[in-house]
mmCIF file with all atom_site columns, C-alpha atoms in Angstrom:
data_model
loop_
_atom_site.group_PDB
_atom_site.id
_atom_site.type_symbol
_atom_site.label_atom_id
_atom_site.label_alt_id
_atom_site.label_comp_id
_atom_site.label_asym_id
_atom_site.label_entity_id
_atom_site.label_seq_id
_atom_site.pdbx_PDB_ins_code
_atom_site.Cartn_x
_atom_site.Cartn_y
_atom_site.Cartn_z
_atom_site.occupancy
_atom_site.B_iso_or_equiv
_atom_site.pdbx_formal_charge
_atom_site.auth_seq_id
_atom_site.auth_comp_id
_atom_site.auth_asym_id
_atom_site.auth_atom_id
_atom_site.pdbx_PDB_model_num
ATOM 1   C CA . UNK C 1 1   ? 5.308   16.055  -13.840 1.00 63.00 ? 292 UNK C CA 1
ATOM 2   C CA . UNK C 1 2   ? 5.572   18.992  -13.751 1.00 62.00 ? 293 UNK C CA 1
ATOM 3   C CA . UNK C 1 3   ? 3.111   21.651  -11.914 1.00 73.00 ? 294 UNK C CA 1
ATOM 4   C CA . UNK C 1 4   ? 3.041   23.965  -14.253 1.00 70.00 ? 295 UNK C CA 1
ATOM 5   C CA . UNK C 1 5   ? 1.247   21.523  -16.961 1.00 77.00 ? 296 UNK C CA 1
ATOM 6   C CA . UNK C 1 6   ? -1.305  20.723  -14.022 1.00 89.00 ? 297 UNK C CA 1
ATOM 7   C CA . UNK C 1 7   ? -4.939  22.167  -13.430 1.00 91.00 ? 298 UNK C CA 1
ATOM 8   C CA . UNK C 1 8   ? -5.868  23.086  -9.929  1.00 93.00 ? 299 UNK C CA 1
ATOM 9   C CA . UNK C 1 9   ? -8.799  21.540  -8.843  1.00 93.00 ? 300 UNK C CA 1
ATOM 10  C CA . UNK C 1 10  ? -11.215 21.604  -5.615  1.00 91.00 ? 301 UNK C CA 1
ATOM 11  C CA . UNK C 1 11  ? -12.309 18.155  -5.950  1.00 91.00 ? 302 UNK C CA 1
ATOM 12  C CA . UNK C 1 12  ? -11.141 14.804  -6.984  1.00 93.00 ? 303 UNK C CA 1
ATOM 13  C CA . UNK C 1 13  ? -14.799 13.457  -9.011  1.00 88.00 ? 304 UNK C CA 1
ATOM 14  C CA . UNK C 1 14  ? -13.977 15.125  -12.517 1.00 80.00 ? 305 UNK C CA 1
ATOM 15  C CA . UNK C 1 15  ? -16.402 15.493  -15.369 1.00 82.00 ? 306 UNK C CA 1
ATOM 16  C CA . UNK C 1 16  ? -17.991 12.666  -16.707 1.00 84.00 ? 307 UNK C CA 1
ATOM 17  C CA . UNK C 1 17  ? -15.785 9.789   -14.109 1.00 88.00 ? 308 UNK C CA 1
ATOM 18  C CA . UNK C 1 18  ? -12.789 11.434  -15.409 1.00 94.00 ? 309 UNK C CA 1
ATOM 19  C CA . UNK C 1 19  ? -10.191 13.860  -14.334 1.00 95.00 ? 310 UNK C CA 1
ATOM 20  C CA . UNK C 1 20  ? -6.789  14.347  -15.697 1.00 95.00 ? 311 UNK C CA 1
ATOM 21  C CA . UNK C 1 21  ? -3.763  16.891  -15.951 1.00 95.00 ? 312 UNK C CA 1
ATOM 22  C CA . UNK C 1 22  ? -4.953  17.647  -12.242 1.00 95.00 ? 313 UNK C CA 1
ATOM 23  C CA . UNK C 1 23  ? -3.339  19.434  -9.057  1.00 96.00 ? 314 UNK C CA 1
ATOM 24  C CA . UNK C 1 24  ? -5.289  18.661  -6.148  1.00 95.00 ? 315 UNK C CA 1
ATOM 25  C CA . UNK C 1 25  ? -3.716  19.982  -2.788  1.00 92.00 ? 316 UNK C CA 1
ATOM 26  C CA . UNK C 1 26  ? -4.322  20.888  0.936   1.00 92.00 ? 317 UNK C CA 1
ATOM 27  C CA . UNK C 1 27  ? -7.507  19.865  1.031   1.00 92.00 ? 318 UNK C CA 1
ATOM 28  C CA . UNK C 1 28  ? -8.740  18.788  5.083   1.00 94.00 ? 319 UNK C CA 1
ATOM 29  C CA . UNK C 1 29  ? -11.958 16.300  4.516   1.00 93.00 ? 320 UNK C CA 1
ATOM 30  C CA . UNK C 1 30  ? -14.756 15.121  6.963   1.00 92.00 ? 321 UNK C CA 1
ATOM 31  C CA . UNK C 1 31  ? -15.508 12.543  4.270   1.00 93.00 ? 322 UNK C CA 1
ATOM 32  C CA . UNK C 1 32  ? -14.504 11.318  0.977   1.00 93.00 ? 323 UNK C CA 1
ATOM 33  C CA . UNK C 1 33  ? -16.405 9.355   -1.232  1.00 94.00 ? 324 UNK C CA 1
ATOM 34  C CA . UNK C 1 34  ? -15.185 8.213   -4.941  1.00 95.00 ? 325 UNK C CA 1
ATOM 35  C CA . UNK C 1 35  ? -16.722 5.222   -7.296  1.00 95.00 ? 326 UNK C CA 1
ATOM 36  C CA . UNK C 1 36  ? -16.576 4.459   -10.735 1.00 94.00 ? 327 UNK C CA 1
ATOM 37  C CA . UNK C 1 37  ? -13.801 7.551   -11.191 1.00 95.00 ? 328 UNK C CA 1
ATOM 38  C CA . UNK C 1 38  ? -10.444 7.755   -13.210 1.00 97.00 ? 329 UNK C CA 1
ATOM 39  C CA . UNK C 1 39  ? -7.735  9.449   -12.439 1.00 97.00 ? 330 UNK C CA 1
ATOM 40  C CA . UNK C 1 40  ? -5.038  9.751   -14.652 1.00 96.00 ? 331 UNK C CA 1
ATOM 41  C CA . UNK C 1 41  ? -1.950  11.814  -14.516 1.00 97.00 ? 332 UNK C CA 1
ATOM 42  C CA . UNK C 1 42  ? -2.318  14.457  -11.203 1.00 96.00 ? 333 UNK C CA 1
ATOM 43  C CA . UNK C 1 43  ? -0.661  14.844  -8.038  1.00 97.00 ? 334 UNK C CA 1
ATOM 44  C CA . UNK C 1 44  ? -2.875  15.216  -4.441  1.00 97.00 ? 335 UNK C CA 1
ATOM 45  C CA . UNK C 1 45  ? -0.426  16.733  -1.770  1.00 97.00 ? 336 UNK C CA 1
ATOM 46  C CA . UNK C 1 46  ? -1.673  17.091  1.539   1.00 97.00 ? 337 UNK C CA 1
ATOM 47  C CA . UNK C 1 47  ? -5.135  15.979  1.732   1.00 96.00 ? 338 UNK C CA 1
ATOM 48  C CA . UNK C 1 48  ? -6.248  15.187  5.483   1.00 96.00 ? 339 UNK C CA 1
ATOM 49  C CA . UNK C 1 49  ? -9.590  13.162  5.744   1.00 95.00 ? 340 UNK C CA 1
ATOM 50  C CA . UNK C 1 50  ? -11.138 11.735  8.316   1.00 90.00 ? 341 UNK C CA 1
ATOM 51  C CA . UNK C 1 51  ? -13.174 8.711   6.854   1.00 92.00 ? 342 UNK C CA 1
ATOM 52  C CA . UNK C 1 52  ? -12.650 7.693   3.126   1.00 94.00 ? 343 UNK C CA 1
ATOM 53  C CA . UNK C 1 53  ? -13.732 5.377   0.902   1.00 96.00 ? 344 UNK C CA 1
ATOM 54  C CA . UNK C 1 54  ? -12.762 4.469   -2.297  1.00 96.00 ? 345 UNK C CA 1
ATOM 55  C CA . UNK C 1 55  ? -14.307 1.564   -5.051  1.00 96.00 ? 346 UNK C CA 1
ATOM 56  C CA . UNK C 1 56  ? -14.244 1.329   -8.191  1.00 96.00 ? 347 UNK C CA 1
ATOM 57  C CA . UNK C 1 57  ? -11.018 3.135   -9.067  1.00 97.00 ? 348 UNK C CA 1
ATOM 58  C CA . UNK C 1 58  ? -8.882  3.701   -12.199 1.00 97.00 ? 349 UNK C CA 1
ATOM 59  C CA . UNK C 1 59  ? -5.250  5.653   -11.506 1.00 97.00 ? 350 UNK C CA 1
ATOM 60  C CA . UNK C 1 60  ? -2.478  6.257   -13.717 1.00 98.00 ? 351 UNK C CA 1
ATOM 61  C CA . UNK C 1 61  ? 0.237   8.046   -13.312 1.00 98.00 ? 352 UNK C CA 1
ATOM 62  C CA . UNK C 1 62  ? -0.972  9.483   -10.171 1.00 97.00 ? 353 UNK C CA 1
ATOM 63  C CA . UNK C 1 63  ? 1.263   11.047  -6.910  1.00 98.00 ? 354 UNK C CA 1
ATOM 64  C CA . UNK C 1 64  ? 0.191   11.306  -3.616  1.00 98.00 ? 355 UNK C CA 1
ATOM 65  C CA . UNK C 1 65  ? 2.526   12.867  -1.256  1.00 98.00 ? 356 UNK C CA 1
ATOM 66  C CA . UNK C 1 66  ? 1.930   14.057  2.459   1.00 98.00 ? 357 UNK C CA 1
ATOM 67  C CA . UNK C 1 67  ? -1.531  12.858  2.657   1.00 97.00 ? 358 UNK C CA 1
ATOM 68  C CA . UNK C 1 68  ? -2.803  11.800  6.017   1.00 97.00 ? 359 UNK C CA 1
ATOM 69  C CA . UNK C 1 69  ? -5.924  8.728   4.539   1.00 95.00 ? 360 UNK C CA 1
ATOM 70  C CA . UNK C 1 70  ? -5.978  6.771   7.993   1.00 93.00 ? 361 UNK C CA 1
ATOM 71  C CA . UNK C 1 71  ? -8.821  4.822   7.665   1.00 90.00 ? 362 UNK C CA 1
ATOM 72  C CA . UNK C 1 72  ? -9.306  4.665   4.312   1.00 95.00 ? 363 UNK C CA 1
ATOM 73  C CA . UNK C 1 73  ? -11.640 1.474   3.068   1.00 97.00 ? 364 UNK C CA 1
ATOM 74  C CA . UNK C 1 74  ? -10.476 0.807   -1.036  1.00 97.00 ? 365 UNK C CA 1
ATOM 75  C CA . UNK C 1 75  ? -11.601 -1.715  -3.235  1.00 97.00 ? 366 UNK C CA 1
ATOM 76  C CA . UNK C 1 76  ? -12.546 -2.993  -6.281  1.00 98.00 ? 367 UNK C CA 1
ATOM 77  C CA . UNK C 1 77  ? -9.911  -0.781  -8.007  1.00 98.00 ? 368 UNK C CA 1
ATOM 78  C CA . UNK C 1 78  ? -6.611  -0.496  -9.960  1.00 98.00 ? 369 UNK C CA 1
ATOM 79  C CA . UNK C 1 79  ? -3.968  1.404   -9.343  1.00 98.00 ? 370 UNK C CA 1
ATOM 80  C CA . UNK C 1 80  ? -1.049  1.687   -12.019 1.00 98.00 ? 371 UNK C CA 1
ATOM 81  C CA . UNK C 1 81  ? 2.446   3.363   -11.888 1.00 98.00 ? 372 UNK C CA 1
ATOM 82  C CA . UNK C 1 82  ? 1.172   5.527   -8.486  1.00 98.00 ? 373 UNK C CA 1
ATOM 83  C CA . UNK C 1 83  ? 2.940   6.928   -5.993  1.00 98.00 ? 374 UNK C CA 1
ATOM 84  C CA . UNK C 1 84  ? 2.246   7.099   -2.383  1.00 98.00 ? 375 UNK C CA 1
ATOM 85  C CA . UNK C 1 85  ? 5.346   9.394   -0.434  1.00 98.00 ? 376 UNK C CA 1
ATOM 86  C CA . UNK C 1 86  ? 4.658   10.347  3.537   1.00 98.00 ? 377 UNK C CA 1
ATOM 87  C CA . UNK C 1 87  ? 1.768   9.316   3.722   1.00 98.00 ? 378 UNK C CA 1
ATOM 88  C CA . UNK C 1 88  ? -0.158  8.212   6.455   1.00 97.00 ? 379 UNK C CA 1
ATOM 89  C CA . UNK C 1 89  ? -2.360  5.326   5.858   1.00 97.00 ? 380 UNK C CA 1
ATOM 90  C CA . UNK C 1 90  ? -2.953  3.708   9.410   1.00 97.00 ? 381 UNK C CA 1
ATOM 91  C CA . UNK C 1 91  ? -5.529  1.007   9.985   1.00 97.00 ? 382 UNK C CA 1
ATOM 92  C CA . UNK C 1 92  ? -6.687  1.821   5.829   1.00 97.00 ? 383 UNK C CA 1
ATOM 93  C CA . UNK C 1 93  ? -8.351  -1.488  4.373   1.00 97.00 ? 384 UNK C CA 1
ATOM 94  C CA . UNK C 1 94  ? -6.949  -2.453  1.051   1.00 98.00 ? 385 UNK C CA 1
ATOM 95  C CA . UNK C 1 95  ? -9.612  -5.399  -0.566  1.00 98.00 ? 386 UNK C CA 1
ATOM 96  C CA . UNK C 1 96  ? -9.442  -6.899  -4.110  1.00 98.00 ? 387 UNK C CA 1
ATOM 97  C CA . UNK C 1 97  ? -6.745  -3.870  -5.183  1.00 98.00 ? 388 UNK C CA 1
ATOM 98  C CA . UNK C 1 98  ? -4.839  -4.899  -8.199  1.00 98.00 ? 389 UNK C CA 1
ATOM 99  C CA . UNK C 1 99  ? -1.501  -3.078  -8.172  1.00 98.00 ? 390 UNK C CA 1
ATOM 100 C CA . UNK C 1 100 ? 0.573   -2.694  -10.708 1.00 98.00 ? 391 UNK C CA 1
ATOM 101 C CA . UNK C 1 101 ? 3.840   -0.122  -10.486 1.00 98.00 ? 392 UNK C CA 1
ATOM 102 C CA . UNK C 1 102 ? 3.453   1.040   -7.373  1.00 98.00 ? 393 UNK C CA 1
ATOM 103 C CA . UNK C 1 103 ? 5.462   2.465   -4.919  1.00 98.00 ? 394 UNK C CA 1
ATOM 104 C CA . UNK C 1 104 ? 5.074   3.065   -1.009  1.00 98.00 ? 395 UNK C CA 1
ATOM 105 C CA . UNK C 1 105 ? 8.093   5.009   0.524   1.00 98.00 ? 396 UNK C CA 1
ATOM 106 C CA . UNK C 1 106 ? 7.944   6.635   3.936   1.00 98.00 ? 397 UNK C CA 1
ATOM 107 C CA . UNK C 1 107 ? 4.933   5.521   4.686   1.00 98.00 ? 398 UNK C CA 1
ATOM 108 C CA . UNK C 1 108 ? 2.426   4.763   7.843   1.00 98.00 ? 399 UNK C CA 1
ATOM 109 C CA . UNK C 1 109 ? 0.696   1.551   7.311   1.00 98.00 ? 400 UNK C CA 1
ATOM 110 C CA . UNK C 1 110 ? 0.482   0.500   10.653  1.00 98.00 ? 401 UNK C CA 1
ATOM 111 C CA . UNK C 1 111 ? -2.872  -1.797  11.361  1.00 97.00 ? 402 UNK C CA 1
ATOM 112 C CA . UNK C 1 112 ? -3.661  -1.732  7.426   1.00 98.00 ? 403 UNK C CA 1
ATOM 113 C CA . UNK C 1 113 ? -5.402  -4.783  6.488   1.00 98.00 ? 404 UNK C CA 1
ATOM 114 C CA . UNK C 1 114 ? -4.688  -6.087  2.416   1.00 98.00 ? 405 UNK C CA 1
ATOM 115 C CA . UNK C 1 115 ? -7.046  -8.665  1.387   1.00 98.00 ? 406 UNK C CA 1
ATOM 116 C CA . UNK C 1 116 ? -7.379  -10.108 -1.968  1.00 97.00 ? 407 UNK C CA 1
ATOM 117 C CA . UNK C 1 117 ? -4.646  -7.744  -3.209  1.00 98.00 ? 408 UNK C CA 1
ATOM 118 C CA . UNK C 1 118 ? -2.103  -8.406  -6.135  1.00 97.00 ? 409 UNK C CA 1
ATOM 119 C CA . UNK C 1 119 ? 0.562   -7.027  -7.638  1.00 98.00 ? 410 UNK C CA 1
ATOM 120 C CA . UNK C 1 120 ? 0.702   -7.573  -11.605 1.00 97.00 ? 411 UNK C CA 1
ATOM 121 C CA . UNK C 1 121 ? 3.666   -4.932  -11.905 1.00 95.00 ? 412 UNK C CA 1
ATOM 122 C CA . UNK C 1 122 ? 6.575   -4.231  -9.785  1.00 96.00 ? 413 UNK C CA 1
ATOM 123 C CA . UNK C 1 123 ? 5.436   -2.985  -6.307  1.00 98.00 ? 414 UNK C CA 1
ATOM 124 C CA . UNK C 1 124 ? 8.158   -1.980  -3.582  1.00 98.00 ? 415 UNK C CA 1
ATOM 125 C CA . UNK C 1 125 ? 7.726   -0.878  0.261   1.00 98.00 ? 416 UNK C CA 1
ATOM 126 C CA . UNK C 1 126 ? 10.382  0.935   0.217   1.00 98.00 ? 417 UNK C CA 1
ATOM 127 C CA . UNK C 1 127 ? 11.474  2.536   4.432   1.00 98.00 ? 418 UNK C CA 1
ATOM 128 C CA . UNK C 1 128 ? 7.678   2.012   5.709   1.00 98.00 ? 419 UNK C CA 1
ATOM 129 C CA . UNK C 1 129 ? 6.108   1.213   8.802   1.00 98.00 ? 420 UNK C CA 1
ATOM 130 C CA . UNK C 1 130 ? 4.473   -2.252  8.958   1.00 98.00 ? 421 UNK C CA 1
ATOM 131 C CA . UNK C 1 131 ? 3.648   -2.848  12.095  1.00 97.00 ? 422 UNK C CA 1
ATOM 132 C CA . UNK C 1 132 ? 0.767   -5.090  12.675  1.00 97.00 ? 423 UNK C CA 1
ATOM 133 C CA . UNK C 1 133 ? -0.584  -4.762  9.042   1.00 98.00 ? 424 UNK C CA 1
ATOM 134 C CA . UNK C 1 134 ? -1.868  -8.243  7.538   1.00 97.00 ? 425 UNK C CA 1
ATOM 135 C CA . UNK C 1 135 ? -2.000  -9.794  3.914   1.00 97.00 ? 426 UNK C CA 1
ATOM 136 C CA . UNK C 1 136 ? -5.395  -11.546 3.328   1.00 97.00 ? 427 UNK C CA 1
ATOM 137 C CA . UNK C 1 137 ? -4.952  -13.853 0.667   1.00 96.00 ? 428 UNK C CA 1
ATOM 138 C CA . UNK C 1 138 ? -2.674  -11.658 -1.258  1.00 96.00 ? 429 UNK C CA 1
ATOM 139 C CA . UNK C 1 139 ? -0.213  -12.089 -4.689  1.00 97.00 ? 430 UNK C CA 1
ATOM 140 C CA . UNK C 1 140 ? 2.566   -10.471 -3.424  1.00 97.00 ? 431 UNK C CA 1
ATOM 141 C CA . UNK C 1 141 ? 4.777   -12.603 -6.099  1.00 96.00 ? 432 UNK C CA 1
ATOM 142 C CA . UNK C 1 142 ? 8.237   -10.424 -7.693  1.00 96.00 ? 433 UNK C CA 1
ATOM 143 C CA . UNK C 1 143 ? 6.950   -7.664  -4.688  1.00 98.00 ? 434 UNK C CA 1
ATOM 144 C CA . UNK C 1 144 ? 10.009  -5.719  -2.501  1.00 98.00 ? 435 UNK C CA 1
ATOM 145 C CA . UNK C 1 145 ? 10.159  -4.643  1.017   1.00 98.00 ? 436 UNK C CA 1
ATOM 146 C CA . UNK C 1 146 ? 13.074  -2.525  2.094   1.00 97.00 ? 437 UNK C CA 1
ATOM 147 C CA . UNK C 1 147 ? 14.286  -1.516  5.119   1.00 97.00 ? 438 UNK C CA 1
ATOM 148 C CA . UNK C 1 148 ? 10.584  -1.841  6.605   1.00 97.00 ? 439 UNK C CA 1
ATOM 149 C CA . UNK C 1 149 ? 9.191   -1.824  10.007  1.00 97.00 ? 440 UNK C CA 1
ATOM 150 C CA . UNK C 1 150 ? 7.791   -5.866  9.914   1.00 96.00 ? 441 UNK C CA 1
ATOM 151 C CA . UNK C 1 151 ? 7.099   -6.162  13.636  1.00 95.00 ? 442 UNK C CA 1
ATOM 152 C CA . UNK C 1 152 ? 3.877   -8.768  13.886  1.00 95.00 ? 443 UNK C CA 1
ATOM 153 C CA . UNK C 1 153 ? 3.085   -8.192  10.399  1.00 96.00 ? 444 UNK C CA 1
ATOM 154 C CA . UNK C 1 154 ? 1.231   -10.627 9.224   1.00 96.00 ? 445 UNK C CA 1
ATOM 155 C CA . UNK C 1 155 ? 0.438   -13.011 6.235   1.00 95.00 ? 446 UNK C CA 1
ATOM 156 C CA . UNK C 1 156 ? -2.474  -15.751 5.660   1.00 92.00 ? 447 UNK C CA 1
ATOM 157 C CA . UNK C 1 157 ? -2.455  -17.359 3.017   1.00 89.00 ? 448 UNK C CA 1
ATOM 158 C CA . UNK C 1 158 ? -1.977  -16.207 -0.794  1.00 94.00 ? 449 UNK C CA 1
ATOM 159 C CA . UNK C 1 159 ? 1.069   -16.522 -3.002  1.00 96.00 ? 450 UNK C CA 1
ATOM 160 C CA . UNK C 1 160 ? 4.708   -14.792 -2.327  1.00 95.00 ? 451 UNK C CA 1
ATOM 161 C CA . UNK C 1 161 ? 6.756   -16.029 -5.214  1.00 96.00 ? 452 UNK C CA 1
ATOM 162 C CA . UNK C 1 162 ? 10.227  -14.202 -5.509  1.00 96.00 ? 453 UNK C CA 1
ATOM 163 C CA . UNK C 1 163 ? 8.895   -11.694 -2.854  1.00 96.00 ? 454 UNK C CA 1
ATOM 164 C CA . UNK C 1 164 ? 11.953  -9.813  -1.241  1.00 97.00 ? 455 UNK C CA 1
ATOM 165 C CA . UNK C 1 165 ? 12.294  -9.558  2.038   1.00 96.00 ? 456 UNK C CA 1
ATOM 166 C CA . UNK C 1 166 ? 15.914  -8.484  1.845   1.00 95.00 ? 457 UNK C CA 1
ATOM 167 C CA . UNK C 1 167 ? 16.781  -5.546  4.145   1.00 93.00 ? 458 UNK C CA 1
ATOM 168 C CA . UNK C 1 168 ? 14.443  -6.217  7.325   1.00 95.00 ? 459 UNK C CA 1
ATOM 169 C CA . UNK C 1 169 ? 14.195  -7.668  10.202  1.00 93.00 ? 460 UNK C CA 1
ATOM 170 C CA . UNK C 1 170 ? 12.166  -10.312 10.488  1.00 93.00 ? 461 UNK C CA 1
ATOM 171 C CA . UNK C 1 171 ? 11.880  -12.174 13.886  1.00 90.00 ? 462 UNK C CA 1
ATOM 172 C CA . UNK C 1 172 ? 8.223   -10.195 14.364  1.00 90.00 ? 463 UNK C CA 1
ATOM 173 C CA . UNK C 1 173 ? 6.576   -11.615 11.511  1.00 92.00 ? 464 UNK C CA 1
ATOM 174 C CA . UNK C 1 174 ? 3.630   -13.952 11.771  1.00 93.00 ? 465 UNK C CA 1
ATOM 175 C CA . UNK C 1 175 ? 2.388   -16.627 9.192   1.00 90.00 ? 466 UNK C CA 1
ATOM 176 C CA . UNK C 1 176 ? 5.986   -17.531 8.400   1.00 89.00 ? 467 UNK C CA 1
ATOM 177 C CA . UNK C 1 177 ? 4.547   -20.662 6.983   1.00 87.00 ? 468 UNK C CA 1
ATOM 178 C CA . UNK C 1 178 ? 3.031   -18.718 4.525   1.00 90.00 ? 469 UNK C CA 1
ATOM 179 C CA . UNK C 1 179 ? 5.814   -17.053 2.801   1.00 91.00 ? 470 UNK C CA 1
ATOM 180 C CA . UNK C 1 180 ? 6.929   -19.924 0.416   1.00 91.00 ? 471 UNK C CA 1
ATOM 181 C CA . UNK C 1 181 ? 9.421   -19.360 -2.260  1.00 94.00 ? 472 UNK C CA 1
ATOM 182 C CA . UNK C 1 182 ? 10.172  -15.763 -0.773  1.00 94.00 ? 473 UNK C CA 1
ATOM 183 C CA . UNK C 1 183 ? 13.875  -14.542 -0.801  1.00 95.00 ? 474 UNK C CA 1
ATOM 184 C CA . UNK C 1 184 ? 16.049  -13.506 1.225   1.00 93.00 ? 475 UNK C CA 1
ATOM 185 C CA . UNK C 1 185 ? 20.197  -13.216 2.839   1.00 93.00 ? 476 UNK C CA 1
ATOM 186 C CA . UNK C 1 186 ? 21.502  -15.919 4.675   1.00 91.00 ? 477 UNK C CA 1
ATOM 187 C CA . UNK C 1 187 ? 21.475  -13.929 7.378   1.00 89.00 ? 478 UNK C CA 1
ATOM 188 C CA . UNK C 1 188 ? 17.977  -13.498 8.142   1.00 88.00 ? 479 UNK C CA 1
ATOM 189 C CA . UNK C 1 189 ? 17.614  -17.587 8.447   1.00 90.00 ? 480 UNK C CA 1
ATOM 190 C CA . UNK C 1 190 ? 18.525  -16.942 12.401  1.00 87.00 ? 481 UNK C CA 1
ATOM 191 C CA . UNK C 1 191 ? 15.315  -13.928 11.880  1.00 86.00 ? 482 UNK C CA 1
ATOM 192 C CA . UNK C 1 192 ? 12.622  -16.266 10.542  1.00 86.00 ? 483 UNK C CA 1
ATOM 193 C CA . UNK C 1 193 ? 13.524  -19.045 13.038  1.00 83.00 ? 484 UNK C CA 1
ATOM 194 C CA . UNK C 1 194 ? 12.680  -16.837 15.484  1.00 85.00 ? 485 UNK C CA 1
ATOM 195 C CA . UNK C 1 195 ? 9.736   -15.301 13.978  1.00 84.00 ? 486 UNK C CA 1
ATOM 196 C CA . UNK C 1 196 ? 8.350   -19.248 13.169  1.00 79.00 ? 487 UNK C CA 1
ATOM 197 C CA . UNK C 1 197 ? 9.399   -20.309 17.325  1.00 78.00 ? 488 UNK C CA 1
ATOM 198 C CA . UNK C 1 198 ? 7.163   -17.648 18.779  1.00 78.00 ? 489 UNK C CA 1
ATOM 199 C CA . UNK C 1 199 ? 4.453   -18.569 16.388  1.00 78.00 ? 490 UNK C CA 1
ATOM 200 C CA . UNK C 1 200 ? 4.620   -21.855 17.352  1.00 71.00 ? 491 UNK C CA 1
ATOM 201 C CA . UNK C 1 201 ? 4.779   -21.459 21.009  1.00 76.00 ? 492 UNK C CA 1
ATOM 202 C CA . UNK C 1 202 ? 8.623   -23.355 20.764  1.00 72.00 ? 493 UNK C CA 1
ATOM 203 C CA . UNK C 1 203 ? 9.975   -23.095 24.158  1.00 73.00 ? 494 UNK C CA 1
ATOM 204 C CA . UNK C 1 204 ? 14.299  -23.770 24.084  1.00 69.00 ? 495 UNK C CA 1
ATOM 205 C CA . UNK C 1 205 ? 15.257  -26.095 26.621  1.00 72.00 ? 496 UNK C CA 1
#
């Protein structure tokens, strides 16, 4: 995406609920509230908010980089061909969000809650921190986690067929029993055994 082809905007609301070919950068907001908006072919950089609530959004080909959206509440939306790079999303709540070709790279997602999130296309978490994050009733089929911090990351129900957890330390996971039909390396079996033992409060004599 070439910046020269994008129009600088001072709001993400758009005209008639649609915004296309845009660039929105370096805004510091007390509150961001968007509902029923379509964002297409755009770039959001350096956005900082103290509070954000997003619902019923449709995003296509949108890049977020260097943003601090900690504490955001995002629900009932679909993200397609969206990337988050070097973003802070601490404590973010994602509810009933559909992800299709979405990449999180070097993002802070500690304490985030993903409830009813569904992956319908490729989704990758690469070099992200997901400490104490929780996935509840999520469909993470074929999602890939690569070199992520998964300490005390919890999986509570859901579908994980083909979820690729290779290249991660799994010893600190919670909810191991929910992770049916995932993909791991043979060397990670010990990690899962440690996680299972801790979860079941098993004592080794």
